mmCIF file of C-alpha atoms in Angstrom:
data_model
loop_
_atom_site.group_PDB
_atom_site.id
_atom_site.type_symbol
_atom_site.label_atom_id
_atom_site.label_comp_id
_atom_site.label_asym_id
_atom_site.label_seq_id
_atom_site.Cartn_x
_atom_site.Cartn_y
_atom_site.Cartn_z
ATOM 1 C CA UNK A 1050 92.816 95.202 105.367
ATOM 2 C CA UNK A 1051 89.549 93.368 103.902
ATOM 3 C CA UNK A 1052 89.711 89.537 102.346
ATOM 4 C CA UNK A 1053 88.955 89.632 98.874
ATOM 5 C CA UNK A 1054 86.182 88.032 97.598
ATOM 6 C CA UNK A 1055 86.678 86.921 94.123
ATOM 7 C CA UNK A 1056 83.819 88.232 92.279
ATOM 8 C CA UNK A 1057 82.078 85.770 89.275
ATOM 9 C CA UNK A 1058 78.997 86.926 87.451
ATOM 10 C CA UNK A 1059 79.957 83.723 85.182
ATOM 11 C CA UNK A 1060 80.086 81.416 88.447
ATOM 12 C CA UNK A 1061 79.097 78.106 87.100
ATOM 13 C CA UNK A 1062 81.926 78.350 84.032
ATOM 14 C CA UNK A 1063 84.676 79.237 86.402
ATOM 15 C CA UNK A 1064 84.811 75.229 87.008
ATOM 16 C CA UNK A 1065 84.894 74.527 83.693
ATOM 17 C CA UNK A 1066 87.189 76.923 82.957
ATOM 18 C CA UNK A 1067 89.727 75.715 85.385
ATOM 19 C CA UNK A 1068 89.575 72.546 83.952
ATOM 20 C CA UNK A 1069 90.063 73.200 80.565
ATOM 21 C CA UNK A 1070 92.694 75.997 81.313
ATOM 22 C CA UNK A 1071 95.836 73.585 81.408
ATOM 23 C CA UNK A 1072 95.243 73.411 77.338
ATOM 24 C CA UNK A 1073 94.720 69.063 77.398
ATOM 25 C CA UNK A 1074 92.232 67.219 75.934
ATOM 26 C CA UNK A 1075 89.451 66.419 78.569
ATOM 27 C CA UNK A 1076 86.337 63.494 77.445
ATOM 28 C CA UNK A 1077 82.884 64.964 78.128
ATOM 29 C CA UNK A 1078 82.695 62.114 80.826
ATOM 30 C CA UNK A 1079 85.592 63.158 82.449
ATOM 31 C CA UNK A 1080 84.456 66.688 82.284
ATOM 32 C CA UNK A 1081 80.983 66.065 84.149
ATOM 33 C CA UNK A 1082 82.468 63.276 86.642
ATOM 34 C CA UNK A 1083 85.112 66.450 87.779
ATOM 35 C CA UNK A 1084 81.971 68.689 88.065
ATOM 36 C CA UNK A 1085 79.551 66.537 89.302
ATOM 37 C CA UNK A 1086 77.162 67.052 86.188
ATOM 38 C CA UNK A 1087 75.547 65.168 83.035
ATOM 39 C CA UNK A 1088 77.247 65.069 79.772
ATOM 40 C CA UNK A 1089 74.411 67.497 78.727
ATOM 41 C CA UNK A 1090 75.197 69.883 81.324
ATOM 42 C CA UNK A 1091 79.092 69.724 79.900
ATOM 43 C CA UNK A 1092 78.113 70.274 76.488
ATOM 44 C CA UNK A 1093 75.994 73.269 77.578
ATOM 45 C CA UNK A 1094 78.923 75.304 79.405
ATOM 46 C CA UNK A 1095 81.032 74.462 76.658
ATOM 47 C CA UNK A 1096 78.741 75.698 74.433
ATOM 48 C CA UNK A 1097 78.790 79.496 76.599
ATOM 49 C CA UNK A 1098 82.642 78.951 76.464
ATOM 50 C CA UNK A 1099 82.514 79.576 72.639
ATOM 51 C CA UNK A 1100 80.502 82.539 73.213
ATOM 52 C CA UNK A 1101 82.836 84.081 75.362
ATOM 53 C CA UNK A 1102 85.070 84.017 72.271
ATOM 54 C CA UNK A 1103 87.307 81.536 73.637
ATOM 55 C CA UNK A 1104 89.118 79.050 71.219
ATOM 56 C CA UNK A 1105 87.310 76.044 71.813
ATOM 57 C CA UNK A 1106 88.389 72.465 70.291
ATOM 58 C CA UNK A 1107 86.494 69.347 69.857
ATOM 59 C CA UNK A 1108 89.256 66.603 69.457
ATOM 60 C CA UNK A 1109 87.083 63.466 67.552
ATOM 61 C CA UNK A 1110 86.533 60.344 69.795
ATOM 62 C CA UNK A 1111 88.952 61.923 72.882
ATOM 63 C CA UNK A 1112 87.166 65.306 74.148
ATOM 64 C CA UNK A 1113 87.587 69.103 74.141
ATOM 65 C CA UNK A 1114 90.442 71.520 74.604
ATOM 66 C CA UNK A 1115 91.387 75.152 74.662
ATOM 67 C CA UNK A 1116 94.553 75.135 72.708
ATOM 68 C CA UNK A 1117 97.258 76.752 74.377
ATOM 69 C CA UNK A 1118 95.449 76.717 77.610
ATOM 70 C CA UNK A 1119 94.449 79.574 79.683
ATOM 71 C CA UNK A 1120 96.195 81.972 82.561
ATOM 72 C CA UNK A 1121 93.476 82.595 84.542
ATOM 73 C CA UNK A 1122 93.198 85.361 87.324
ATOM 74 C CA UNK A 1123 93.545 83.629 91.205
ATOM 75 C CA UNK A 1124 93.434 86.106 93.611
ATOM 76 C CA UNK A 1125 95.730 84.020 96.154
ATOM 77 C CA UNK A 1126 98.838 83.653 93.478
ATOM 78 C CA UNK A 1127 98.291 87.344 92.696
ATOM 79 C CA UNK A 1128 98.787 88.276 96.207
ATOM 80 C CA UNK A 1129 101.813 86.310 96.661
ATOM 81 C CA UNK A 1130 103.296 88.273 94.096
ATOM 82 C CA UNK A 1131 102.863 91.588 96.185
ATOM 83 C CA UNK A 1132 106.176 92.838 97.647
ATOM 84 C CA UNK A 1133 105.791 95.684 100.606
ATOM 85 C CA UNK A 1134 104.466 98.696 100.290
ATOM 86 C CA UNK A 1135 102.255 97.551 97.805
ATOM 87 C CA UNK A 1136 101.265 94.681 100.479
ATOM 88 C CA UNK A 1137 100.354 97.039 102.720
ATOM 89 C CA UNK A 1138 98.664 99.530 100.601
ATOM 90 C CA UNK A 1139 96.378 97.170 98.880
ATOM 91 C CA UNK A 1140 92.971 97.750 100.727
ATOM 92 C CA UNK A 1141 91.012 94.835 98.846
ATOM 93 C CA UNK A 1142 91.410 92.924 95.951
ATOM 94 C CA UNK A 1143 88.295 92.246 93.548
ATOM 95 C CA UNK A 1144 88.480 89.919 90.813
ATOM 96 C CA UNK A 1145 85.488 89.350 88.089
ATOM 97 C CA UNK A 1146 85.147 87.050 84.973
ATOM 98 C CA UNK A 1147 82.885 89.414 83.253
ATOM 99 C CA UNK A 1148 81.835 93.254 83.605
ATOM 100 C CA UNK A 1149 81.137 96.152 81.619
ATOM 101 C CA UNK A 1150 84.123 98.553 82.911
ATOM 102 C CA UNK A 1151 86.220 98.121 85.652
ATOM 103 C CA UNK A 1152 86.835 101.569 85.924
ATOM 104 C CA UNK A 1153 82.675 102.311 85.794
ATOM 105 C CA UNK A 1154 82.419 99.907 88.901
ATOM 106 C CA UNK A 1155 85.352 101.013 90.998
ATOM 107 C CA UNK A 1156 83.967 104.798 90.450
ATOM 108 C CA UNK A 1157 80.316 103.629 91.309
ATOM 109 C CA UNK A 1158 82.645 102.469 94.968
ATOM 110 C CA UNK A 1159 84.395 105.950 95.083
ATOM 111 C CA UNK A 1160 80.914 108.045 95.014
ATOM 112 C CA UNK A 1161 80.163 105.709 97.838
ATOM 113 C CA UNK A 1162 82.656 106.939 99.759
ATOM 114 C CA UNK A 1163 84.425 103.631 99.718
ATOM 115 C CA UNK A 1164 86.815 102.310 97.084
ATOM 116 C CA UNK A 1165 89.978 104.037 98.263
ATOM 117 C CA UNK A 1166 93.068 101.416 98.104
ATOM 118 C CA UNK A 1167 90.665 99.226 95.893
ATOM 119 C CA UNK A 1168 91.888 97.187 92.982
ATOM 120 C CA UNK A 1169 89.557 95.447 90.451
ATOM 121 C CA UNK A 1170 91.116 93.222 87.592
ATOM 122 C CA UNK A 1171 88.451 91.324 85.200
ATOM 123 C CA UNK A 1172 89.016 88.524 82.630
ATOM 124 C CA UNK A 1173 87.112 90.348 80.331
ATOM 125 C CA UNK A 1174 84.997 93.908 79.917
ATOM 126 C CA UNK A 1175 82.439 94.369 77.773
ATOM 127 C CA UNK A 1176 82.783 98.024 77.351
ATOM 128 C CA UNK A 1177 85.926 99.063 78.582
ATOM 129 C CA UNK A 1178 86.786 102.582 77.668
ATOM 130 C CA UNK A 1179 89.904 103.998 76.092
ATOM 131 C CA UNK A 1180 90.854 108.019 75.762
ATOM 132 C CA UNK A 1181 88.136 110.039 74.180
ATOM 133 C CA UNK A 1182 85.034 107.574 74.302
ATOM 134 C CA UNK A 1183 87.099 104.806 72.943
ATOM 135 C CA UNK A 1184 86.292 101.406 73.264
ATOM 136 C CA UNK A 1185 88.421 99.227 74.493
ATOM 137 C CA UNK A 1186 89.169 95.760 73.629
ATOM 138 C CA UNK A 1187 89.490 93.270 75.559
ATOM 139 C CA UNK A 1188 88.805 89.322 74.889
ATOM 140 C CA UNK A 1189 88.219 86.810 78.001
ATOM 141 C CA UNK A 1190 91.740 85.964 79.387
ATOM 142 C CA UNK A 1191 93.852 88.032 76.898
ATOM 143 C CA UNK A 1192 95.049 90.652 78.963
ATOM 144 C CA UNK A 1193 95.085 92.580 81.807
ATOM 145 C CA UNK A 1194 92.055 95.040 82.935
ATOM 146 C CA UNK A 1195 92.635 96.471 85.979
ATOM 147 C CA UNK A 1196 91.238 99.653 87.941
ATOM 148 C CA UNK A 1197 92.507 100.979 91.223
ATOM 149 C CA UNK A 1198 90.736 103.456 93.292
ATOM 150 C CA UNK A 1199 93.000 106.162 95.260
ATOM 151 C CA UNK A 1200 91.443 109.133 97.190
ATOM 152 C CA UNK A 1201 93.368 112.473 97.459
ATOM 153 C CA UNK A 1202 92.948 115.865 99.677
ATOM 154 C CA UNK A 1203 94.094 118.840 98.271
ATOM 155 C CA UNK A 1204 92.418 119.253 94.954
ATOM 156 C CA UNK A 1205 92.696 117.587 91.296
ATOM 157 C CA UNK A 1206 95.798 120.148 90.481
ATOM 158 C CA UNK A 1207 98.186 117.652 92.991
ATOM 159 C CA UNK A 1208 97.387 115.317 90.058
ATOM 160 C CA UNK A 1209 98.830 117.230 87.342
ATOM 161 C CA UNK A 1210 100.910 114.469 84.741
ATOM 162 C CA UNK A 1211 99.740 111.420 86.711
ATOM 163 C CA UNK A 1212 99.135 109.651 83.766
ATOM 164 C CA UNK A 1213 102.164 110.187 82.760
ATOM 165 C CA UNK A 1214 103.795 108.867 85.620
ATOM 166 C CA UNK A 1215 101.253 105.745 85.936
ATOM 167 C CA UNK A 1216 102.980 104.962 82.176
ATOM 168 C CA UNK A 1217 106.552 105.308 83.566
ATOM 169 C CA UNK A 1218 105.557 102.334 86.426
ATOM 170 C CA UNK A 1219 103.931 100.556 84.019
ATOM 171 C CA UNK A 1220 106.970 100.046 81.745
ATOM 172 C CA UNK A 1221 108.815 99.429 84.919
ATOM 173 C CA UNK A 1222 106.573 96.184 85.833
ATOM 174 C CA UNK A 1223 107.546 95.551 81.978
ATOM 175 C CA UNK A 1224 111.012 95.700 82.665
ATOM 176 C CA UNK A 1225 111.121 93.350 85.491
ATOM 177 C CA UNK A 1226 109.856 90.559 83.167
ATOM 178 C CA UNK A 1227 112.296 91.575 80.369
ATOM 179 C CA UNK A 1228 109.538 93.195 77.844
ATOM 180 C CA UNK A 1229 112.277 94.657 75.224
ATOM 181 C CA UNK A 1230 111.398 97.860 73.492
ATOM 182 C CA UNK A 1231 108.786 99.620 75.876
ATOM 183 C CA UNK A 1232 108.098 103.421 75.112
ATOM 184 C CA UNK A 1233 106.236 105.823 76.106
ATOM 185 C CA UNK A 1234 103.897 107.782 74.026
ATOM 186 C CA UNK A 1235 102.108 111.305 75.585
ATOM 187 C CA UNK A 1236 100.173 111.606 77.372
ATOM 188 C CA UNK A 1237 98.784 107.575 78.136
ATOM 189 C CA UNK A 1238 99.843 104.814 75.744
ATOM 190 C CA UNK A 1239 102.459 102.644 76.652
ATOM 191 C CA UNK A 1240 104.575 101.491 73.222
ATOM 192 C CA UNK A 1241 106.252 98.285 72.423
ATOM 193 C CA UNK A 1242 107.720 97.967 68.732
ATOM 194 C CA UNK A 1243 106.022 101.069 67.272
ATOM 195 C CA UNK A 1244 102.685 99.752 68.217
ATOM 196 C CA UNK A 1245 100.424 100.091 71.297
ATOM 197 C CA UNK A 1246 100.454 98.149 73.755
ATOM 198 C CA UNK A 1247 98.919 99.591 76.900
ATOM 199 C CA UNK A 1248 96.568 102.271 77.571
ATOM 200 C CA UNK A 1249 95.747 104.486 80.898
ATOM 201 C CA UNK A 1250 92.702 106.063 81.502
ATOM 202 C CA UNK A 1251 92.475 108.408 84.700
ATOM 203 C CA UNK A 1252 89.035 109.097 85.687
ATOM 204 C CA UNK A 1253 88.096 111.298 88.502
ATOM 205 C CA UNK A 1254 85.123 112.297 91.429
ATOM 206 C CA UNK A 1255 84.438 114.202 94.338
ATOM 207 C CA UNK A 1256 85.304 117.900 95.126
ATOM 208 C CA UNK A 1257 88.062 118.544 92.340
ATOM 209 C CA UNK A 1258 89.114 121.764 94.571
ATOM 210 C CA UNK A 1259 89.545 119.469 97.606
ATOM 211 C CA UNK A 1260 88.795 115.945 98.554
ATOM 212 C CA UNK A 1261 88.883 113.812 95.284
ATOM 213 C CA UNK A 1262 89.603 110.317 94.237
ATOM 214 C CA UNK A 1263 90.671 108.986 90.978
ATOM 215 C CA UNK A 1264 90.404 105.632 89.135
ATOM 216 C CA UNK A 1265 93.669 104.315 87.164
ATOM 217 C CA UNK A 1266 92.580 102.105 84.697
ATOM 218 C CA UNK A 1267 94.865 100.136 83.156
ATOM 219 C CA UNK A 1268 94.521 97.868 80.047
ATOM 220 C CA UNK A 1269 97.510 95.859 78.204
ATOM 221 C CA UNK A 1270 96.992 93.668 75.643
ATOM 222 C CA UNK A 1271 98.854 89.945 76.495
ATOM 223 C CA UNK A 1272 97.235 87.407 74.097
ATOM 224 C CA UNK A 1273 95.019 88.446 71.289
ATOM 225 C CA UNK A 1274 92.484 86.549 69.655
ATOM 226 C CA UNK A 1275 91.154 86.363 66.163
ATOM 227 C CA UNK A 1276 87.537 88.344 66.024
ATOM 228 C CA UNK A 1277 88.896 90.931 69.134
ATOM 229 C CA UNK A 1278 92.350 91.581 67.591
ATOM 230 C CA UNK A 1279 90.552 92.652 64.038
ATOM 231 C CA UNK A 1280 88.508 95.061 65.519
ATOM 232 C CA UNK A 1281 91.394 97.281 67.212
ATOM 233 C CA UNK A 1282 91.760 100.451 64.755
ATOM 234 C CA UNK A 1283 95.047 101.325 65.356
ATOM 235 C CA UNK A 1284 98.622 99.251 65.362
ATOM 236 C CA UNK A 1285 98.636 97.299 68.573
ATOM 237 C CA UNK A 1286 101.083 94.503 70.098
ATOM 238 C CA UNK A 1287 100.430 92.188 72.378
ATOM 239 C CA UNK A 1288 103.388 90.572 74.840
ATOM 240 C CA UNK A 1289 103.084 87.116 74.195
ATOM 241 C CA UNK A 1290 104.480 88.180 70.383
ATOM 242 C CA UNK A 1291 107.380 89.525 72.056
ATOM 243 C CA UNK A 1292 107.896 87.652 75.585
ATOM 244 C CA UNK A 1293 105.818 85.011 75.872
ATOM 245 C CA UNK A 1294 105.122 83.527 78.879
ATOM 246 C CA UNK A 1295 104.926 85.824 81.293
ATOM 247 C CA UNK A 1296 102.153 85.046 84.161
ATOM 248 C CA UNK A 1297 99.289 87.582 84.392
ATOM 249 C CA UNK A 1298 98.938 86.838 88.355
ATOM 250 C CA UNK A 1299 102.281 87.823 88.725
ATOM 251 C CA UNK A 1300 102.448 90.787 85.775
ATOM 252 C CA UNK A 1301 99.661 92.527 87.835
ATOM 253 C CA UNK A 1302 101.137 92.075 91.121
ATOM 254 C CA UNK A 1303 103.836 93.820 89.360
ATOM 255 C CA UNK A 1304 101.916 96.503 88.089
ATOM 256 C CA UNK A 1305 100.274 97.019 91.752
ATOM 257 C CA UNK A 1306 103.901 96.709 93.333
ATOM 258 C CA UNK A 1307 104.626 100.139 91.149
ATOM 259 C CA UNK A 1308 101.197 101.684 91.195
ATOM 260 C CA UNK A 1309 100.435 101.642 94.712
ATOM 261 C CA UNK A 1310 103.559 103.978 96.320
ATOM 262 C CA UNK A 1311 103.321 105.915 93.493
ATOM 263 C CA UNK A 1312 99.619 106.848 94.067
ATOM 264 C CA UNK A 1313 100.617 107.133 98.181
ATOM 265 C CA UNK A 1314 103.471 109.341 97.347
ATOM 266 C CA UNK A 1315 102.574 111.383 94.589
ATOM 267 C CA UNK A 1316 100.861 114.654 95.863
ATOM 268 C CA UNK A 1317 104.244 114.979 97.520
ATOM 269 C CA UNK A 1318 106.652 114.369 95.025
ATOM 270 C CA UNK A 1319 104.731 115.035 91.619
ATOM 271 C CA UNK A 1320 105.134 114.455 88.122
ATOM 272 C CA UNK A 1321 108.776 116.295 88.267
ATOM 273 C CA UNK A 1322 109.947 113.032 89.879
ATOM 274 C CA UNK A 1323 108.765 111.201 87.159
ATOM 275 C CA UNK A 1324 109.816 113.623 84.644
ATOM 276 C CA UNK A 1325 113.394 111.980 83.476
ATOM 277 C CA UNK A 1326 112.382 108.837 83.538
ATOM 278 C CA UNK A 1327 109.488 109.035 81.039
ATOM 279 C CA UNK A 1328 111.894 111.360 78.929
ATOM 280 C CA UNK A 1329 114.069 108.422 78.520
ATOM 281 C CA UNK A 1330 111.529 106.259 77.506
ATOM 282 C CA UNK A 1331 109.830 108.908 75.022
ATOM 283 C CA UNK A 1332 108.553 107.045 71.642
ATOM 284 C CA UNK A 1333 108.567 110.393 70.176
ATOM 285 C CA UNK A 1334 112.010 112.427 71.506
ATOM 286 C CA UNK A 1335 113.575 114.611 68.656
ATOM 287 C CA UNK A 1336 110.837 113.606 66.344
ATOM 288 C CA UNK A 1337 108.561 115.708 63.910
ATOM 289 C CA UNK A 1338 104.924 115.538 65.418
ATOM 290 C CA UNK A 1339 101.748 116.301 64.506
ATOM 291 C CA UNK A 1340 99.762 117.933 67.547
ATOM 292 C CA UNK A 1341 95.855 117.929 66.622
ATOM 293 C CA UNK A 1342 92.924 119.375 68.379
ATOM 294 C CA UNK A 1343 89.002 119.722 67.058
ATOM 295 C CA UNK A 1344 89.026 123.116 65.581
ATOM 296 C CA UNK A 1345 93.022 122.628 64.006
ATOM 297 C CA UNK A 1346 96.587 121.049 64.202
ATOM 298 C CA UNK A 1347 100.275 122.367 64.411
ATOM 299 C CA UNK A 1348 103.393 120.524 63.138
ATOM 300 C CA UNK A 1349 106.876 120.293 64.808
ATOM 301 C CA UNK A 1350 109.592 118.876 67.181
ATOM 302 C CA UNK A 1351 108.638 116.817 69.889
ATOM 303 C CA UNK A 1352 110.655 117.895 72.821
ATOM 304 C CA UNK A 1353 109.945 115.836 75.395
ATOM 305 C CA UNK A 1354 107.656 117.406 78.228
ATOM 306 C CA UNK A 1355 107.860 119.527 81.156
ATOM 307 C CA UNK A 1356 107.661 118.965 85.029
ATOM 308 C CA UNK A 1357 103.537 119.464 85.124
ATOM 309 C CA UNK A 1358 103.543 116.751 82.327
ATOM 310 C CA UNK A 1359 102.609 119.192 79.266
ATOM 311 C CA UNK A 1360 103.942 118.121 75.919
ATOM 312 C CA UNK A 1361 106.565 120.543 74.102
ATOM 313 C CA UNK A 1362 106.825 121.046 70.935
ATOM 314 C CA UNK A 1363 109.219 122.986 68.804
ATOM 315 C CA UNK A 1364 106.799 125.030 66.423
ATOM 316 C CA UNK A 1365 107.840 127.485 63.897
ATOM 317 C CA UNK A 1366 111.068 127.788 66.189
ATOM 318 C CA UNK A 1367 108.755 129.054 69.234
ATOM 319 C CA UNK A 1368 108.558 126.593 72.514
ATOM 320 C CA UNK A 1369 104.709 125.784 72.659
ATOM 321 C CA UNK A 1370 103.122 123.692 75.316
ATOM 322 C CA UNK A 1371 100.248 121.367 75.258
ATOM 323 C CA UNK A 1372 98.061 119.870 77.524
ATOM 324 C CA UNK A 1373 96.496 116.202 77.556
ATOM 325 C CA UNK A 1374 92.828 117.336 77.946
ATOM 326 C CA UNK A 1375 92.988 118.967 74.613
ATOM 327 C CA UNK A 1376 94.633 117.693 72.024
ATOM 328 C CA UNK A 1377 96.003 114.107 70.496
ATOM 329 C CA UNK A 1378 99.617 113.631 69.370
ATOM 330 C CA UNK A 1379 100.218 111.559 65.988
ATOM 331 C CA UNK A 1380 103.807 111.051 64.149
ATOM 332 C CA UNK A 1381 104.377 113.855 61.709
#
C-alpha cells in the first residue's frame, strides 16, 4: 500500500483556507502572524479566495470570515473512516484543491499502467464531465468529486450494469448517514426528492476484449453556492437541504467502504446481484416514461430493469429493452 500524498496545485491557500474554514472572524494581523506573512500578503490570498467562488466576508474593524465555515478534504480523517475491505483495497489516496477532471487524471494513471486501486477526490474541478459531454458542476468545497481507478481481465462485457450497481452503493453510503428519500434513476443519477443529486460516470481503457480498467467517477452535490447552483440545467438537490451536517471526510470514506468490494467482487457476481436492490430504489417503477434516442423516442411503462442492467419498458403492450449507451430516460 503507498502513503498518500495530498496533492495542492493551490498550495499557498491551503493555509489560509484552514484558517478561515472554522467560519470565525479572523483580523488581517492575526491572519499573517498564523502564516508568517504581511498584511499585504493576507489581503492577496484572500483576494484568490473570492475567485475561487468562495463566500468571502469582510466584518468592519474585526477581520474576515467564510460564513458557515468550510469541510475541507484531510486525507488522514478520511482514512480513519475506512472500515476493512475497503482498508485494504485502497491502493493510494490522492487528494487535490483544484483540477480539471478527476476522472481525466486518474485515466491519464490507467494508460500508464498504474492507477489500479487509486482514488482521487478534489475540492473543486474545473471541467468535470457528466453523461453525454456534460459539464459538471462543481464549486470549491461543495461536494464530493471523486474518481477511482479499478483494472479488470476478462473483457468490458464482465462490466455490463456497473453503473447501475455503483448507484445502488452509493445510496447505501447515503443511508448510513440517514439521507431520506434516495432513488435511483437509470442508468446513473442518484435521486433525492425528485431532483438529482448524484451522478456516475464510468469511463473505460485498455483492451475492451481483455485486460481493461475503468474509472468511477462520482460527483454529489453537498453545499451549493450562488453563481454554481444557477448554472445547473436540470432540478438538482444538494444534502445539506435535506441532512445537514454530514462530514465529507467521512461521506467519502463511506462511499469507498461500498465502492471498493464491489469493484473487487463484481466480475464474479455481476449486476444480477445488484439487480433487487436498485429495483427497490427505482425513481421511476410503474411509471409512464419517455425513452429518447437521436433519431426518435418511444413512450411507456417503466418496468424496472433486467439482470445485464437494460431498462424495460412496457411499449404498446410489447416488453422492449434498452441499453444505457443509447438512449436517455425522461418522465412521461
Amino acid at each position: 500500500m503507498h502513503a498518500e500524498t495530498p496533492k495542492n496545485p493551490l498550495p499557498q491557500l491551503r493555509p489560509v483556507l484552514e484558517l478561515l474554514a472554522d467560519g470565525d472572524v479572523h483580523s488581517g494581523e492575526s491572519l499573517g502572524a498564523a502564516l508568517g506573512v504581511s498584511r499585504a500578503a493576507v489581503w492577496k490570498q484572500l483576494q484568490k479566495l473570492e475567485r475561487l467562488g468562495l463566500p468571502l466576508e469582510s466584518v468592519r474593524g474585526r477581520g474576515y470570515r467564510l460564513p458557515g465555515g468550510l469541510n475541507l478534504l484531510d486525507a488522514t480523517e478520511l482514512r480513519a473512516g475506512l472500515r476493512p475491505p475497503a482498508r485494504d483495497l485502497l491502493d493510494e489516496l490522492l487528494l487535490h484543491d483544484r483540477v480539471d477532471s478527476t476522472n481525466a487524471r486518474l485515466l491519464g494513471l490507467l494508460e500508464k499502467n498504474s492507477g489500479h486501486g487509486v482514488a482521487m477526490l478534489a475540492e473543486q474541478q474545473t471541467a468535470g464531465r457528466g453523461r453525454r459531454g456534460r459539464q459538471w458542476i462543481s464549486p470549491f468545497s461543495g461536494g464530493i468529486n471523486l474518481s477511482l481507478g479499478w483494472q479488470f481481465g476478462g473483457g468490458v462485457q464482465l462490466l455490463e450494469g456497473l453503473s447501475l450497481a455503483v448507484g445502488v452503493a452509493i445510496a447505501q453510503a447515503l443511508q448510513e448517514f440517514g439521507v431520506p428519500d434516495v432513488r435511483l434513476k437509470w442508468p446513473n443519477d442518484v435521486w433525492c426528492r425528485g431532483r438529482k443529486l448524484a451522478g456516475v460516470l464510468l469511463e473505460l481503457s485498455g483492451d475492451l476484449t481483455d485486460r481493461c480498467a475503468v474509472v468511477v467517477g462520482i460527483g454529489l452535490n453537498v453545499g451549493l453556492r450562488g453563481d454554481a447552483a444557477s448554472a445547473i440545467d436540470q432540478p438538482w438537490i444538494d444534502l445539506n437541504s435535506v441532512c445537514p451536517g454530514i462530514d465529507r471526510n467521512r461521506l467519502a470514506a463511506a462511499l469507498l467502504n461500498h465502492l471498493l468490494p464491489l469493484l473487487q467482487s463484481y466480475p464474479e457476481r455481476g449486476f444480477a446481484a445488484y439487480r433487487q436492490q436498485w429495483q427497490q430504489l427505482d425513481q421511476f417503477a410503474g411509471r409512464p416514461v419517455r425513452i429518447v434516442s437521436v433519431q426518435r423516442q418511444w413512450s411507456g411503462i417503466a418496468e424496472g430493469v433486467d439482470d445485464t442492467g437494460a431498462l424495460v419498458v412496457a411499449v404498446d403492450g410489447e416488453r422492449r429493452l434498452f441499453h444505457g449507451g443509447e438512449v436517455s430516460l425522461r418522465e412521461g
